[in-house]
C-alpha cells in the first residue's frame, strides 16, 4: 500500500503510543501550568502582597511594562511547571539521545527557579526596606542619614544575590569571602556615615539627663537664638520669628549654649 493510500486513521494508528502519551503529558502540563499561575496569583493577592510591595521600585518598573510583581511571580511558577512538563514529555517519548542533556536540565531547573524567585523577592524586600527606613528617619534632620535607606536596600539585595548564586552552584567559599568583605565595608561605611549621629546621640543623653535648658527657655546656640520647642535624643528644636531651627545635639554640646534671662 502506497503512502497516498494510507488513510488518516491508519496513520494515527501507526504513531507509537509513547508519542501519544507524551502529547497527553504536554496537554496536562499546559492545564496544570495555567491553574498554578491562577492559584498562585490569587493566593498572593489574598495574602496582601500587592499592598505590601506597593510603591517599591520593582513594582513601579513592572507597572511600566503593564504587569505587576504578583503576575511575574505567578508566571514564573507557570513557566516552571511547563518546563518540567516538557522534560517529562521528552522522557516519556523516549528521546534517548537527549537523555543526558535533559537529566542535567531537570536537575538544574528547580535551582534556577528558586534562584530567580529569591532574587526577585530580594529586590522587592530591599525596596520596601528602603521605604520603611526612609519613613522612620524622616523626622531626624541629619544629612548623614540620607544614605542609610539606600544602604539597607542594597544590603538586602546583595544577600539575596548571594543566596541566588548559591542556588545555581557558585562555590560557597567564594560567597563567604564576598559576604565577609561586604560586611566589613558596610560596617566601615556605616561608622563613617553615622559618626555625627552617634555624637549627637551621646550629647543628647547628656542633655536629657542634666537638662541645662528646657522647653520654653530662650537660648542662643550654634548661632541661633530662639525659644526651645523640643529636645530629643538627636536634635534640639528652636523657634524664632516664625522659623524653626533644628540644631544637632553634638553642635550644642560642642559650641555650648547661652541661656537668656530677661
CSV table of C-alpha atoms in Angstrom, one decimal:
chain,number,residue,atom,x,y,z
A,1,UNK,CA,0.0,0.0,0.0
A,2,UNK,CA,1.4,3.4,-1.0
A,3,UNK,CA,1.7,6.4,1.3
A,4,UNK,CA,-1.0,8.1,-0.6
A,5,UNK,CA,-3.4,5.3,0.1
A,6,UNK,CA,-2.9,5.4,3.8
A,7,UNK,CA,-5.9,7.0,5.5
A,8,UNK,CA,-5.6,9.4,8.3
A,9,UNK,CA,-6.9,6.9,10.9
A,10,UNK,CA,-4.4,4.3,9.8
A,11,UNK,CA,-1.6,6.9,10.1
A,12,UNK,CA,-2.7,7.8,13.6
A,13,UNK,CA,-2.7,4.2,14.5
A,14,UNK,CA,0.9,3.9,13.4
A,15,UNK,CA,2.1,6.6,15.8
A,16,UNK,CA,3.9,5.0,18.7
A,17,UNK,CA,1.9,5.0,21.9
A,18,UNK,CA,4.8,6.8,23.6
A,19,UNK,CA,4.2,9.8,21.4
A,20,UNK,CA,0.5,9.9,22.3
A,21,UNK,CA,1.4,9.6,26.0
A,22,UNK,CA,3.9,12.4,25.6
A,23,UNK,CA,1.3,14.6,24.0
A,24,UNK,CA,-1.1,13.8,26.8
A,25,UNK,CA,1.6,14.8,29.3
A,26,UNK,CA,2.1,18.1,27.5
A,27,UNK,CA,-1.6,18.8,27.4
A,28,UNK,CA,-2.0,18.0,31.1
A,29,UNK,CA,1.1,20.2,31.8
A,30,UNK,CA,-0.4,23.2,30.0
A,31,UNK,CA,-3.6,22.9,32.0
A,32,UNK,CA,-1.6,22.5,35.3
A,33,UNK,CA,0.7,25.4,34.5
A,34,UNK,CA,-2.3,27.7,33.8
A,35,UNK,CA,-4.1,26.6,37.0
A,36,UNK,CA,-0.8,27.0,39.0
A,37,UNK,CA,-0.4,30.6,37.8
A,38,UNK,CA,-4.0,31.5,38.6
A,39,UNK,CA,-4.0,29.9,42.0
A,40,UNK,CA,-0.6,31.5,43.0
A,41,UNK,CA,-1.8,34.9,41.8
A,42,UNK,CA,-5.0,34.6,43.9
A,43,UNK,CA,-3.0,33.4,46.9
A,44,UNK,CA,-0.5,36.2,46.7
A,45,UNK,CA,-3.4,38.7,46.5
A,46,UNK,CA,-5.2,37.2,49.4
A,47,UNK,CA,-2.0,37.3,51.4
A,48,UNK,CA,-1.9,41.1,50.9
A,49,UNK,CA,1.3,41.0,48.8
A,50,UNK,CA,0.2,43.8,46.4
A,51,UNK,CA,-0.4,46.2,49.3
A,52,UNK,CA,2.9,45.3,50.9
A,53,UNK,CA,5.0,46.0,47.8
A,54,UNK,CA,3.0,49.0,46.6
A,55,UNK,CA,5.3,51.9,45.8
A,56,UNK,CA,8.6,49.9,45.6
A,57,UNK,CA,10.9,50.5,42.7
A,58,UNK,CA,10.4,46.9,41.3
A,59,UNK,CA,6.6,47.3,41.4
A,60,UNK,CA,6.8,50.7,39.6
A,61,UNK,CA,9.1,49.2,36.9
A,62,UNK,CA,6.7,46.3,36.5
A,63,UNK,CA,3.8,48.7,36.1
A,64,UNK,CA,5.6,50.4,33.3
A,65,UNK,CA,5.5,47.1,31.4
A,66,UNK,CA,1.8,46.7,32.1
A,67,UNK,CA,2.3,43.9,34.6
A,68,UNK,CA,3.0,43.6,38.4
A,69,UNK,CA,5.2,41.7,40.8
A,70,UNK,CA,2.4,39.3,41.7
A,71,UNK,CA,1.8,38.5,38.0
A,72,UNK,CA,5.6,38.0,37.4
A,73,UNK,CA,5.8,35.5,40.3
A,74,UNK,CA,2.7,33.7,39.2
A,75,UNK,CA,4.0,33.4,35.6
A,76,UNK,CA,7.3,32.1,36.9
A,77,UNK,CA,5.5,29.3,38.7
A,78,UNK,CA,3.6,28.5,35.5
A,79,UNK,CA,6.7,28.5,33.4
A,80,UNK,CA,8.4,26.2,35.9
A,81,UNK,CA,5.6,23.7,35.7
A,82,UNK,CA,5.6,24.0,31.9
A,83,UNK,CA,9.4,23.4,31.7
A,84,UNK,CA,9.1,20.3,33.9
A,85,UNK,CA,6.2,19.1,31.7
A,86,UNK,CA,8.4,19.3,28.6
A,87,UNK,CA,11.2,17.4,30.3
A,88,UNK,CA,8.7,14.7,31.4
A,89,UNK,CA,7.1,14.5,27.9
A,90,UNK,CA,10.5,14.1,26.2
A,91,UNK,CA,11.4,11.4,28.7
A,92,UNK,CA,8.1,9.6,28.1
A,93,UNK,CA,8.6,9.9,24.3
A,94,UNK,CA,11.9,8.0,24.9
A,95,UNK,CA,14.2,10.6,23.2
A,96,UNK,CA,17.3,8.7,24.2
A,97,UNK,CA,19.9,10.9,22.5
A,98,UNK,CA,18.8,13.8,24.7
A,99,UNK,CA,18.6,11.8,27.9
A,100,UNK,CA,21.8,13.0,29.4
A,101,UNK,CA,21.1,16.6,28.4
A,102,UNK,CA,17.6,16.7,29.8
A,103,UNK,CA,18.7,14.9,33.0
A,104,UNK,CA,21.1,17.8,33.6
A,105,UNK,CA,18.4,20.3,32.8
A,106,UNK,CA,16.0,18.6,35.1
A,107,UNK,CA,18.4,18.8,38.0
A,108,UNK,CA,19.3,22.4,37.3
A,109,UNK,CA,15.9,23.8,36.6
A,110,UNK,CA,14.4,23.8,40.1
A,111,UNK,CA,17.5,25.5,41.5
A,112,UNK,CA,17.3,28.1,38.7
A,113,UNK,CA,13.7,28.7,39.5
A,114,UNK,CA,14.4,29.2,43.3
A,115,UNK,CA,17.3,31.5,42.4
A,116,UNK,CA,15.1,33.7,40.3
A,117,UNK,CA,12.4,33.8,42.9
A,118,UNK,CA,14.9,34.6,45.7
A,119,UNK,CA,16.4,37.4,43.6
A,120,UNK,CA,13.1,39.0,42.8
A,121,UNK,CA,11.9,38.7,46.4
A,122,UNK,CA,15.2,40.3,47.5
A,123,UNK,CA,14.7,43.3,45.2
A,124,UNK,CA,11.1,43.7,46.4
A,125,UNK,CA,12.1,43.4,50.1
A,126,UNK,CA,15.0,45.7,49.6
A,127,UNK,CA,12.8,48.4,48.0
A,128,UNK,CA,10.3,48.0,50.9
A,129,UNK,CA,13.0,48.2,53.5
A,130,UNK,CA,14.3,51.4,51.9
A,131,UNK,CA,10.9,53.0,52.1
A,132,UNK,CA,10.4,51.9,55.7
A,133,UNK,CA,13.8,53.2,56.8
A,134,UNK,CA,13.4,56.4,55.0
A,135,UNK,CA,10.0,56.9,56.7
A,136,UNK,CA,11.4,56.2,60.1
A,137,UNK,CA,14.3,58.6,59.6
A,138,UNK,CA,12.2,61.4,58.1
A,139,UNK,CA,12.0,63.3,61.4
A,140,UNK,CA,15.7,63.2,62.0
A,141,UNK,CA,17.3,66.2,60.3
A,142,UNK,CA,20.8,64.9,59.8
A,143,UNK,CA,22.2,64.7,56.3
A,144,UNK,CA,24.4,61.7,57.1
A,145,UNK,CA,21.3,59.6,57.5
A,146,UNK,CA,20.2,60.2,53.9
A,147,UNK,CA,22.4,57.3,52.7
A,148,UNK,CA,21.1,54.7,55.2
A,149,UNK,CA,17.8,53.8,53.3
A,150,UNK,CA,19.8,53.1,50.1
A,151,UNK,CA,22.4,51.2,52.1
A,152,UNK,CA,19.7,49.0,53.7
A,153,UNK,CA,18.2,48.3,50.3
A,154,UNK,CA,21.4,47.2,48.6
A,155,UNK,CA,22.4,45.1,51.6
A,156,UNK,CA,19.2,43.1,51.3
A,157,UNK,CA,19.6,42.8,47.5
A,158,UNK,CA,23.2,41.8,48.0
A,159,UNK,CA,22.3,39.0,50.4
A,160,UNK,CA,19.5,37.8,48.1
A,161,UNK,CA,22.0,37.8,45.2
A,162,UNK,CA,24.4,35.6,47.2
A,163,UNK,CA,21.7,33.2,48.1
A,164,UNK,CA,20.6,33.1,44.4
A,165,UNK,CA,24.1,32.4,43.2
A,166,UNK,CA,24.4,29.7,45.8
A,167,UNK,CA,21.3,28.0,44.3
A,168,UNK,CA,22.9,27.8,40.8
A,169,UNK,CA,26.1,26.3,42.0
A,170,UNK,CA,28.5,29.1,42.8
A,171,UNK,CA,31.2,28.0,45.3
A,172,UNK,CA,30.2,28.5,48.9
A,173,UNK,CA,33.7,29.7,49.9
A,174,UNK,CA,33.6,32.5,47.4
A,175,UNK,CA,30.2,33.5,48.7
A,176,UNK,CA,31.5,33.6,52.3
A,177,UNK,CA,34.5,35.7,51.3
A,178,UNK,CA,32.3,38.1,49.4
A,179,UNK,CA,29.9,38.4,52.3
A,180,UNK,CA,32.7,39.0,54.8
A,181,UNK,CA,34.2,41.7,52.6
A,182,UNK,CA,30.8,43.3,52.1
A,183,UNK,CA,30.1,43.2,55.9
A,184,UNK,CA,33.4,44.8,56.7
A,185,UNK,CA,32.8,47.5,54.1
A,186,UNK,CA,29.3,48.0,55.4
A,187,UNK,CA,30.4,48.4,59.0
A,188,UNK,CA,33.2,50.8,58.0
A,189,UNK,CA,30.9,52.9,55.8
A,190,UNK,CA,28.2,53.0,58.4
A,191,UNK,CA,30.7,54.1,61.0
A,192,UNK,CA,31.9,56.9,58.8
A,193,UNK,CA,28.4,57.9,57.8
A,194,UNK,CA,26.9,58.0,61.2
A,195,UNK,CA,29.7,59.4,63.3
A,196,UNK,CA,27.9,62.7,63.8
A,197,UNK,CA,24.7,60.7,64.6
A,198,UNK,CA,26.4,58.8,67.3
A,199,UNK,CA,28.0,62.0,68.6
A,200,UNK,CA,24.5,63.7,68.6
A,201,UNK,CA,23.0,60.7,70.5
A,202,UNK,CA,25.7,60.8,73.1
A,203,UNK,CA,25.3,64.5,73.5
A,204,UNK,CA,21.5,64.1,73.6
A,205,UNK,CA,21.8,61.6,76.5
A,206,UNK,CA,23.9,64.1,78.4
A,207,UNK,CA,21.4,67.0,77.7
A,208,UNK,CA,18.4,64.9,78.7
A,209,UNK,CA,20.0,63.8,81.9
A,210,UNK,CA,21.4,67.2,83.0
A,211,UNK,CA,18.7,69.3,81.4
A,212,UNK,CA,20.7,72.6,81.2
A,213,UNK,CA,17.7,74.1,79.4
A,214,UNK,CA,14.1,73.0,78.8
A,215,UNK,CA,11.1,73.6,76.7
A,216,UNK,CA,10.1,77.3,76.8
A,217,UNK,CA,13.6,78.6,77.6
A,218,UNK,CA,15.1,81.3,75.4
A,219,UNK,CA,18.5,80.3,74.3
A,220,UNK,CA,21.3,81.1,71.8
A,221,UNK,CA,23.1,78.1,70.4
A,222,UNK,CA,25.1,77.4,67.3
A,223,UNK,CA,24.5,81.0,66.1
A,224,UNK,CA,20.7,80.7,66.5
A,225,UNK,CA,18.6,82.5,69.1
A,226,UNK,CA,15.0,81.5,70.0
A,227,UNK,CA,12.7,79.5,72.3
A,228,UNK,CA,13.3,75.8,72.8
A,229,UNK,CA,10.3,73.8,71.5
A,230,UNK,CA,11.6,70.3,71.8
A,231,UNK,CA,14.6,68.3,72.9
A,232,UNK,CA,15.1,64.7,71.8
A,233,UNK,CA,18.0,62.3,71.6
A,234,UNK,CA,19.4,63.7,68.4
A,235,UNK,CA,18.4,67.3,67.9
A,236,UNK,CA,17.1,70.4,69.6
A,237,UNK,CA,14.2,72.4,68.1
A,238,UNK,CA,14.4,76.2,68.5
A,239,UNK,CA,11.7,78.6,67.2
A,240,UNK,CA,12.4,82.2,66.5
A,241,UNK,CA,10.3,84.8,64.5
A,242,UNK,CA,8.1,82.1,62.9
A,243,UNK,CA,11.1,80.0,61.9
A,244,UNK,CA,12.1,76.6,63.4
A,245,UNK,CA,15.7,75.7,63.6
A,246,UNK,CA,16.8,72.1,64.1
A,247,UNK,CA,20.2,72.0,65.8
A,248,UNK,CA,22.1,68.7,66.2
A,249,UNK,CA,22.8,67.9,69.8
A,250,UNK,CA,26.5,67.4,69.1
A,251,UNK,CA,26.7,71.1,67.9
A,252,UNK,CA,25.0,72.1,71.2
A,253,UNK,CA,27.5,70.1,73.2
A,254,UNK,CA,30.5,71.3,71.2
A,255,UNK,CA,29.7,75.0,70.9
A,256,UNK,CA,27.9,75.4,74.2
A,257,UNK,CA,24.6,77.2,74.9
A,258,UNK,CA,23.7,80.6,76.2
A,259,UNK,CA,20.6,80.7,78.4
A,260,UNK,CA,19.0,84.1,78.0
A,261,UNK,CA,17.2,85.6,81.1
A,262,UNK,CA,15.1,88.8,80.8
